[in-house]
Amino acid sequence: MNSKNIFTLTGAFILYFLIQVLILKNLVVFGMGFCLLYVVFILLLPIELSAIPTMIIAFLMGFGLDIFYDSMGLHTASAVMLAFFRSPWLKVITPTGGYDPNTPPTLLNMGMGWFLVYSLPLILLHHLTFFFIDNMGTFLYLPMIYKILASTLFTFVIGVIVQVLFYKKRRGI
Amino acid sequence: MQRILLFLYSIRAFLLFVALEAVALWLVVTYNSPQGAVFFNSSNALTGSLLSTKDGFTSYFTLGEANDELARKNAELMDILAAQSFPKDSIYIQVDSIMQANYQFKGAKVINNSLHLRTNHITLNKGSEDGIKVGMGVFNGEGIVGRVKGVTKHYASVISLLHTDLLISSKIKSTEVFGSTQWDGKNAKFAKLRYVPRHVEVAKGDTVVTSGYNAVFPEGILVGTVDSVGVGTETNYLDITLELAADFSSLTYVYLVENNRKEELDSLSQFIPIP
């Protein structure tokens, strides 16, 4: 973790944050598919970053988003949930031979198969928490499940597109 | 002792996780009550200025609709003005001023809006310096929009009618039967009218307006029209679905209303013992 790395991460943090609140906030497909692209930012943090700093970054990201979404705690709770389970999950799915040092776990670095296994369950976990808290107190379980599935798919597809377009191999942004 | 500390150190990630989740859930619970103090919301200075900059760009796309709406409202107001002007050859004496100036109206622009969550909020570009206060009712030319929740110097955040915890006291215009409008969290175009007894005859297309009972909105502002009437699961009440009059997906300009006598009305209801 050198200073250049920290600089790019801060830049990516601000960029993802602004894109989320200014553009993607109003982009909801059929009233079902939310695009929570900041999830991809948390997923693509360096592999060496342990759970504690990841959770703190996720907390800050979630809290900032909540202020803009006027949904105190909603993004915070789900982002921290994602960040906590990221490190154990990375350990579970370590490829044979281990991870290369200083490689962010992007699609281009790790391949589609690995990225699918890595990101889909974590995005699903995040969205599950998100919509569960959102629907707390109501009994709208069926719409909630539609929203979870549609949003997971949508976020994943947009995440893949963003990585193909804007990420280089073996490097951050 | 050392072993306890070592053990705690070994599960430090989990402890931090629990602490952060507790903070987040505490925020969820405190924020989502329609009453109660709010510390963080989209009406603070930094967020507000960023959102209004963004609105400076995006508002151009809805200018046409906004103009139509304003022109229509202007025409409506001119009608009222014409009806209230008096012929020059007669003298007008104001007999009673007690019912006048009961409500004060203000205008504001929507700079942030959401409609797909269960708890939706709106941010306005006016704040306490423009005379906006917590608890004011918000509506536009089409119908009811919501209620002010938090105010800072230059911005205000509003609980949208599309918030499952907000109840608006309303009545069916033709029969004067009252109930409460509440969003059910499903579709941004429809809401439920609750607490209408079963013996009441409600027809599809009936107009529902505010009742004026809760001192937030004046009487007679449009809420929506009855879309369907069912028997429902509750034994005493009808299950009425309203088609909301306001189009929440294209809110641009809204009006805010304040009841000058709200405190007086509220203090009066304190004298009534609650059973």
Coordinates of C-alpha atoms in Angstrom, one line a residue:
Chain A
M1 CA 0.0 0.0 0.0
N2 CA 2.0 3.0 -1.2
S3 CA 1.0 6.6 -1.4
K4 CA 0.1 6.4 -5.1
N5 CA -2.3 3.6 -4.3
I6 CA -3.9 5.6 -1.6
F7 CA -4.2 8.5 -4.0
T8 CA -6.0 6.4 -6.7
L9 CA -8.3 4.9 -4.1
T10 CA -9.3 8.3 -2.8
G11 CA -9.9 9.4 -6.3
A12 CA -12.0 6.3 -7.1
F13 CA -13.9 6.8 -3.8
I14 CA -15.0 10.3 -4.7
L15 CA -15.7 9.4 -8.4
Y16 CA -17.9 6.4 -7.5
F17 CA -19.6 8.5 -4.8
L18 CA -20.5 11.4 -7.1
I19 CA -21.6 9.1 -9.9
Q20 CA -23.9 7.3 -7.5
V21 CA -25.6 10.4 -6.0
L22 CA -25.7 12.5 -9.1
I23 CA -26.5 10.1 -11.9
L24 CA -27.4 6.6 -10.7
K25 CA -29.7 7.7 -7.9
N26 CA -32.4 8.5 -10.3
L27 CA -31.7 5.5 -12.6
V28 CA -34.1 2.8 -11.6
V29 CA -35.2 0.4 -14.2
F30 CA -38.9 -0.5 -14.2
G31 CA -39.1 0.7 -10.6
M32 CA -37.3 -2.5 -9.7
G33 CA -33.6 -2.5 -10.8
F34 CA -31.5 -0.2 -8.7
C35 CA -27.9 0.4 -9.8
L36 CA -25.8 0.6 -6.6
L37 CA -22.5 0.8 -8.4
Y38 CA -20.5 1.8 -5.2
V39 CA -20.7 -1.9 -4.3
V40 CA -18.3 -2.5 -7.1
F41 CA -15.9 0.1 -5.6
I42 CA -15.9 -1.9 -2.3
L43 CA -15.5 -5.2 -4.1
L44 CA -12.5 -3.9 -6.1
L45 CA -10.5 -2.6 -3.1
P46 CA -7.1 -4.2 -2.9
I47 CA -7.1 -7.8 -1.8
E48 CA -4.5 -7.1 1.0
L49 CA -6.8 -4.6 2.6
S50 CA -8.0 -6.4 5.8
A51 CA -11.6 -6.3 7.1
I52 CA -11.2 -3.4 9.5
P53 CA -10.1 -0.7 7.0
T54 CA -12.5 -2.1 4.4
M55 CA -15.4 -1.7 6.9
I56 CA -14.3 1.9 7.7
I57 CA -14.2 2.8 4.1
A58 CA -17.6 1.1 3.5
F59 CA -19.0 2.9 6.5
L60 CA -17.9 6.3 5.2
M61 CA -19.2 5.6 1.7
G62 CA -22.5 4.3 3.0
F63 CA -23.0 7.2 5.4
G64 CA -22.3 9.8 2.7
L65 CA -24.7 8.1 0.4
D66 CA -27.4 7.9 3.1
I67 CA -27.2 11.7 3.5
F68 CA -28.0 12.2 -0.2
Y69 CA -30.6 9.4 -0.3
D70 CA -32.2 10.7 2.9
S71 CA -32.2 7.1 4.1
M72 CA -30.1 7.2 7.2
G73 CA -28.4 3.9 8.0
L74 CA -29.7 2.0 5.0
H75 CA -26.6 2.1 2.8
T76 CA -24.4 2.2 5.8
A77 CA -25.7 -1.1 7.2
S78 CA -25.6 -2.9 3.9
A79 CA -22.1 -1.6 2.9
V80 CA -20.6 -2.6 6.2
M81 CA -22.2 -6.0 5.9
L82 CA -20.6 -6.4 2.5
A83 CA -17.2 -5.2 3.7
F84 CA -17.2 -7.6 6.7
F85 CA -17.9 -10.7 4.6
R86 CA -15.5 -9.7 1.8
S87 CA -12.2 -10.8 3.4
P88 CA -13.4 -14.2 4.5
W89 CA -15.0 -14.8 1.1
L90 CA -11.7 -13.8 -0.6
K91 CA -9.9 -16.4 1.6
V92 CA -12.5 -19.1 0.7
I93 CA -12.2 -18.6 -3.1
T94 CA -8.4 -18.2 -3.2
P95 CA -7.3 -19.6 -6.6
T96 CA -4.6 -22.3 -6.6
G97 CA -1.2 -20.6 -6.2
G98 CA -2.7 -17.7 -4.2
Y99 CA -3.3 -14.1 -5.2
D100 CA -0.7 -12.0 -7.0
P101 CA 0.5 -9.2 -4.7
N102 CA -0.7 -5.7 -5.5
T103 CA -3.5 -6.8 -7.9
P104 CA -7.0 -5.5 -7.4
P105 CA -9.6 -8.3 -7.8
T106 CA -11.0 -7.0 -11.1
L107 CA -12.6 -8.9 -13.9
L108 CA -9.7 -8.4 -16.2
N109 CA -7.1 -9.5 -13.7
M110 CA -8.9 -12.5 -12.4
G111 CA -11.1 -13.7 -15.3
M112 CA -14.9 -13.9 -15.7
G113 CA -15.4 -17.2 -13.9
W114 CA -13.6 -16.1 -10.7
F115 CA -15.1 -12.7 -10.7
L116 CA -18.6 -14.1 -11.0
V117 CA -18.1 -16.4 -8.1
Y118 CA -16.5 -13.5 -6.1
S119 CA -19.0 -10.7 -6.8
L120 CA -22.4 -12.2 -7.3
P121 CA -22.9 -13.6 -3.7
L122 CA -21.5 -10.5 -2.2
I123 CA -23.7 -8.2 -4.3
L124 CA -26.6 -10.4 -3.4
L125 CA -25.8 -10.2 0.3
H126 CA -25.5 -6.4 0.1
H127 CA -28.8 -6.0 -1.8
L128 CA -30.5 -8.5 0.6
T129 CA -29.6 -6.4 3.6
F130 CA -30.4 -3.2 1.7
F131 CA -33.9 -4.1 0.7
F132 CA -34.7 -6.0 3.9
I133 CA -34.0 -2.9 6.0
D134 CA -35.8 -0.8 3.5
N135 CA -38.9 -2.9 3.7
M136 CA -38.7 -3.4 7.5
G137 CA -42.2 -3.1 9.0
T138 CA -44.1 -3.7 5.8
F139 CA -45.1 -7.1 4.4
L140 CA -44.1 -6.6 0.8
Y141 CA -41.9 -9.7 0.5
L142 CA -42.7 -10.5 -3.1
P143 CA -41.8 -7.0 -4.5
M144 CA -38.8 -7.1 -2.3
I145 CA -37.5 -10.3 -3.8
Y146 CA -38.1 -8.9 -7.3
K147 CA -36.2 -5.8 -6.4
I148 CA -33.3 -7.8 -4.9
L149 CA -32.9 -10.0 -8.0
A150 CA -33.3 -7.3 -10.5
S151 CA -30.9 -4.9 -8.8
T152 CA -28.3 -7.6 -8.2
L153 CA -28.3 -8.4 -11.9
F154 CA -28.3 -4.7 -12.9
T155 CA -25.5 -3.7 -10.6
F156 CA -23.4 -6.7 -11.7
V157 CA -23.9 -5.9 -15.4
I158 CA -23.1 -2.2 -15.0
G159 CA -20.1 -3.2 -12.8
V160 CA -18.8 -5.5 -15.6
I161 CA -19.3 -2.8 -18.2
V162 CA -17.5 -0.2 -16.1
Q163 CA -14.5 -2.5 -15.6
V164 CA -14.3 -3.4 -19.3
L165 CA -14.4 0.2 -20.3
F166 CA -12.4 2.0 -17.6
Y167 CA -10.0 -0.4 -16.0
K168 CA -6.7 -1.5 -17.2
K169 CA -5.2 -4.9 -16.6
R170 CA -2.9 -5.3 -13.5
R171 CA -3.6 -1.7 -12.4
G172 CA -6.3 0.3 -10.6
I173 CA -8.2 3.0 -12.5
Chain B
M1 CA -7.0 -10.6 32.1
Q2 CA -4.4 -10.6 29.4
R3 CA -6.1 -13.6 27.8
I4 CA -9.4 -11.8 27.6
L5 CA -7.7 -8.8 26.0
L6 CA -5.9 -11.1 23.5
F7 CA -9.2 -12.8 22.8
L8 CA -10.9 -9.5 22.2
Y9 CA -8.0 -8.4 20.0
S10 CA -8.4 -11.6 17.9
I11 CA -12.0 -10.9 17.2
R12 CA -11.5 -7.1 16.7
A13 CA -12.9 -7.2 13.2
F14 CA -16.1 -8.8 14.3
L15 CA -16.5 -6.3 17.2
L16 CA -16.0 -3.4 14.8
F17 CA -18.5 -4.9 12.5
V18 CA -21.1 -5.2 15.3
A19 CA -20.4 -1.7 16.4
L20 CA -20.8 -0.2 12.9
E21 CA -23.9 -2.2 12.2
A22 CA -25.4 -1.0 15.6
V23 CA -24.7 2.6 14.6
A24 CA -26.3 2.1 11.2
L25 CA -29.4 0.4 12.7
W26 CA -29.7 3.1 15.3
L27 CA -29.7 5.7 12.5
V28 CA -32.3 3.7 10.6
V29 CA -34.6 3.6 13.7
T30 CA -34.2 7.2 14.8
Y31 CA -34.5 8.6 11.3
N32 CA -37.5 6.7 10.1
S33 CA -39.9 7.9 12.7
P34 CA -41.9 10.8 11.0
Q35 CA -41.5 12.8 14.2
G36 CA -38.4 13.2 16.1
A37 CA -35.2 15.2 15.7
V38 CA -33.0 14.6 12.7
F39 CA -29.3 15.4 12.7
F40 CA -28.2 14.4 9.2
N41 CA -30.2 14.8 6.1
S42 CA -30.0 16.1 2.6
S43 CA -30.9 19.6 3.7
N44 CA -27.5 20.4 5.2
A45 CA -25.4 23.1 3.5
L46 CA -22.9 20.9 1.6
T47 CA -25.4 18.4 0.3
G48 CA -27.9 21.1 -0.5
S49 CA -25.5 23.1 -2.6
L50 CA -24.3 20.1 -4.5
L51 CA -27.8 19.0 -5.2
S52 CA -28.9 22.4 -6.3
T53 CA -25.9 22.6 -8.7
K54 CA -27.0 19.3 -10.2
D55 CA -30.6 20.6 -10.4
G56 CA -29.2 23.6 -12.3
F57 CA -28.3 21.2 -15.1
T58 CA -31.2 18.7 -15.0
S59 CA -34.0 21.2 -14.5
Y60 CA -33.7 22.3 -18.1
F61 CA -35.2 18.9 -19.2
T62 CA -38.5 19.6 -17.4
L63 CA -38.8 23.3 -18.1
G64 CA -41.6 22.8 -20.5
E65 CA -43.8 20.8 -18.0
A66 CA -42.9 23.3 -15.3
N67 CA -44.0 26.2 -17.4
D68 CA -47.3 24.6 -18.4
E69 CA -48.0 23.9 -14.7
L70 CA -47.2 27.4 -13.7
A71 CA -49.3 28.9 -16.4
R72 CA -52.2 26.6 -15.5
K73 CA -51.9 27.6 -11.8
N74 CA -51.7 31.3 -12.8
A75 CA -54.9 31.0 -14.8
E76 CA -56.6 29.4 -11.8
L77 CA -55.5 32.2 -9.5
M78 CA -56.6 34.8 -12.0
D79 CA -60.1 33.3 -11.9
I80 CA -60.2 33.5 -8.1
L81 CA -58.9 37.1 -8.3
A82 CA -61.6 38.0 -10.8
A83 CA -64.2 36.5 -8.6
Q84 CA -63.0 38.5 -5.6
S85 CA -62.7 41.9 -7.2
F86 CA -65.5 44.2 -6.4
P87 CA -67.4 46.6 -8.7
K88 CA -66.2 50.2 -8.5
D89 CA -69.6 51.7 -7.8
S90 CA -70.1 49.9 -4.5
I91 CA -68.3 49.9 -1.1
Y92 CA -66.8 46.8 0.4
I93 CA -66.8 46.4 4.1
Q94 CA -64.9 43.6 5.7
V95 CA -67.2 42.2 8.3
D96 CA -65.2 39.6 10.0
S97 CA -61.4 39.1 9.9
I98 CA -61.3 36.1 12.2
M99 CA -61.1 33.5 9.5
Q100 CA -58.7 35.4 7.3
A101 CA -55.0 34.9 7.0
N102 CA -55.2 31.5 8.6
Y103 CA -52.9 30.0 6.2
Q104 CA -49.7 31.3 4.7
F105 CA -48.3 30.0 1.4
K106 CA -44.8 29.9 0.1
G107 CA -43.2 28.5 -3.1
A108 CA -40.1 26.4 -3.5
K109 CA -38.3 24.2 -6.1
V110 CA -37.6 20.5 -5.8
I111 CA -33.9 19.8 -6.1
N112 CA -33.8 16.1 -5.0
N113 CA -36.5 13.4 -5.1
S114 CA -36.8 9.7 -4.9
L115 CA -39.8 7.3 -5.4
H116 CA -38.6 3.8 -5.4
L117 CA -37.7 3.2 -1.8
R118 CA -40.2 2.6 1.0
T119 CA -39.2 5.8 2.7
N120 CA -38.9 8.5 0.1
H121 CA -37.8 12.1 0.7
I122 CA -37.7 15.3 -1.2
T123 CA -35.2 18.2 -0.8
L124 CA -36.3 21.8 -1.5
N125 CA -34.2 24.8 -2.3
K126 CA -35.7 27.1 0.4
G127 CA -34.9 27.0 4.1
S128 CA -35.5 28.8 7.4
E129 CA -34.2 32.1 6.0
D130 CA -37.2 31.9 3.6
G131 CA -39.6 31.2 6.3
I132 CA -39.9 27.4 5.9
K133 CA -40.6 25.7 9.2
V134 CA -40.7 22.0 10.3
G135 CA -44.2 20.6 10.0
M136 CA -45.4 22.7 7.0
G137 CA -47.5 21.0 4.4
V138 CA -46.2 20.6 0.9
F139 CA -48.3 20.4 -2.2
N140 CA -48.2 21.4 -5.9
G141 CA -50.7 22.4 -8.5
E142 CA -51.8 18.8 -8.9
G143 CA -52.1 17.6 -5.3
I144 CA -50.6 16.8 -2.0
V145 CA -46.8 16.1 -1.9
G146 CA -45.7 15.7 1.7
R147 CA -44.7 17.4 4.9
V148 CA -41.5 19.3 5.9
K149 CA -39.3 17.2 8.2
G150 CA -36.0 19.1 8.6
V151 CA -34.9 22.7 7.8
T152 CA -31.5 24.3 7.5
K153 CA -30.7 27.9 6.5
H154 CA -31.2 27.5 2.8
Y155 CA -32.7 24.0 2.3
A156 CA -35.5 21.8 3.6
S157 CA -36.1 18.1 3.5
V158 CA -39.6 16.8 3.1
I159 CA -41.2 13.5 3.9
S160 CA -42.8 12.5 0.6
L161 CA -46.3 11.2 0.6
L162 CA -44.5 8.1 -0.7
H163 CA -43.3 7.3 2.8
T164 CA -45.1 4.4 4.4
D165 CA -45.2 6.1 7.8
L166 CA -46.8 9.4 6.8
L167 CA -50.6 9.7 7.2
I168 CA -52.6 12.5 5.6
S169 CA -56.0 13.2 7.1
S170 CA -58.3 13.2 4.1
K171 CA -62.0 12.9 3.2
I172 CA -64.1 11.9 0.3
K173 CA -65.4 15.1 -1.2
S174 CA -68.9 14.1 -2.1
T175 CA -69.9 12.3 1.1
E176 CA -67.6 14.1 3.6
V177 CA -66.5 10.8 5.1
F178 CA -63.0 11.1 6.4
G179 CA -60.1 8.7 6.5
S180 CA -56.3 8.7 6.3
T181 CA -54.2 8.5 3.2
Q182 CA -51.2 6.3 3.5
W183 CA -48.8 4.9 0.9
D184 CA -48.5 1.1 0.8
G185 CA -45.0 1.1 -0.6
K186 CA -45.8 -0.6 -3.9
N187 CA -46.5 1.8 -6.7
A188 CA -45.7 5.5 -6.8
K189 CA -49.0 6.3 -8.5
F190 CA -51.3 4.7 -6.0
A191 CA -51.9 4.9 -2.2
K192 CA -54.5 3.6 0.2
L193 CA -57.3 5.4 2.0
R194 CA -57.6 3.9 5.4
Y195 CA -60.2 3.9 8.1
V196 CA -63.3 4.3 6.0
P197 CA -66.1 2.3 7.6
R198 CA -67.8 -0.5 5.6
H199 CA -71.2 1.0 5.4
V200 CA -70.0 4.0 3.4
E201 CA -70.8 3.9 -0.3
V202 CA -67.7 4.7 -2.3
A203 CA -67.7 4.8 -6.0
K204 CA -64.8 4.5 -8.4
G205 CA -63.7 8.0 -9.5
D206 CA -64.7 9.8 -6.3
T207 CA -62.5 12.7 -5.4
V208 CA -60.5 12.6 -2.2
V209 CA -59.3 15.9 -0.7
T210 CA -57.6 16.9 2.5
S211 CA -59.9 17.2 5.5
G212 CA -58.3 20.1 7.3
Y213 CA -58.6 18.3 10.6
N214 CA -54.9 18.0 11.4
A215 CA -54.1 21.7 10.9
V216 CA -51.3 21.0 8.5
F217 CA -53.2 21.3 5.2
P218 CA -56.1 23.6 4.6
E219 CA -59.3 21.8 3.7
G220 CA -59.9 20.8 0.1
I221 CA -56.5 20.2 -1.5
L222 CA -56.7 17.3 -3.9
V223 CA -55.1 14.0 -2.8
G224 CA -56.3 11.7 -5.5
T225 CA -59.3 9.9 -7.0
V226 CA -60.6 6.5 -6.0
D227 CA -59.3 3.8 -8.3
S228 CA -60.8 0.7 -6.7
V229 CA -62.8 -0.3 -3.7
G230 CA -62.6 -3.7 -2.0
V231 CA -63.7 -5.4 1.1
G232 CA -60.2 -5.9 2.4
T233 CA -58.9 -8.0 5.3
E234 CA -59.7 -5.6 8.1
T235 CA -63.2 -6.3 9.5
N236 CA -64.4 -2.8 10.0
Y237 CA -62.9 -0.8 7.1
L238 CA -63.0 -0.8 3.4
D239 CA -59.9 -1.3 1.3
I240 CA -59.7 1.7 -1.0
T241 CA -57.0 2.4 -3.5
L242 CA -56.4 6.0 -4.6
E243 CA -54.8 7.1 -7.7
L244 CA -52.6 10.0 -6.5
A245 CA -53.2 13.4 -8.1
A246 CA -49.5 14.5 -7.9
D247 CA -47.1 13.0 -10.4
F248 CA -44.1 12.3 -8.1
S249 CA -41.8 11.4 -11.0
S250 CA -41.9 14.9 -12.4
L251 CA -42.1 17.2 -9.4
T252 CA -40.6 20.6 -10.1
Y253 CA -42.2 23.5 -8.2
V254 CA -44.2 23.0 -5.0
Y255 CA -46.1 25.2 -2.6
L256 CA -45.7 25.2 1.2
V257 CA -48.5 26.0 3.5
E258 CA -48.4 27.0 7.2
N259 CA -51.3 27.2 9.5
N260 CA -50.9 30.3 11.7
R261 CA -53.1 28.9 14.3
K262 CA -51.6 25.4 14.5
E263 CA -50.2 26.0 18.0
E264 CA -53.5 27.2 19.2
L265 CA -55.3 24.2 17.7
D266 CA -52.7 21.8 19.1
S267 CA -52.9 23.3 22.6
L268 CA -56.7 23.0 22.5
S269 CA -56.5 19.3 21.8
Q270 CA -54.4 18.9 24.9
F271 CA -57.4 19.7 27.0
I272 CA -59.2 16.7 25.7
P273 CA -58.3 13.7 28.0
I274 CA -57.0 10.8 26.0
P275 CA -58.9 7.6 27.0

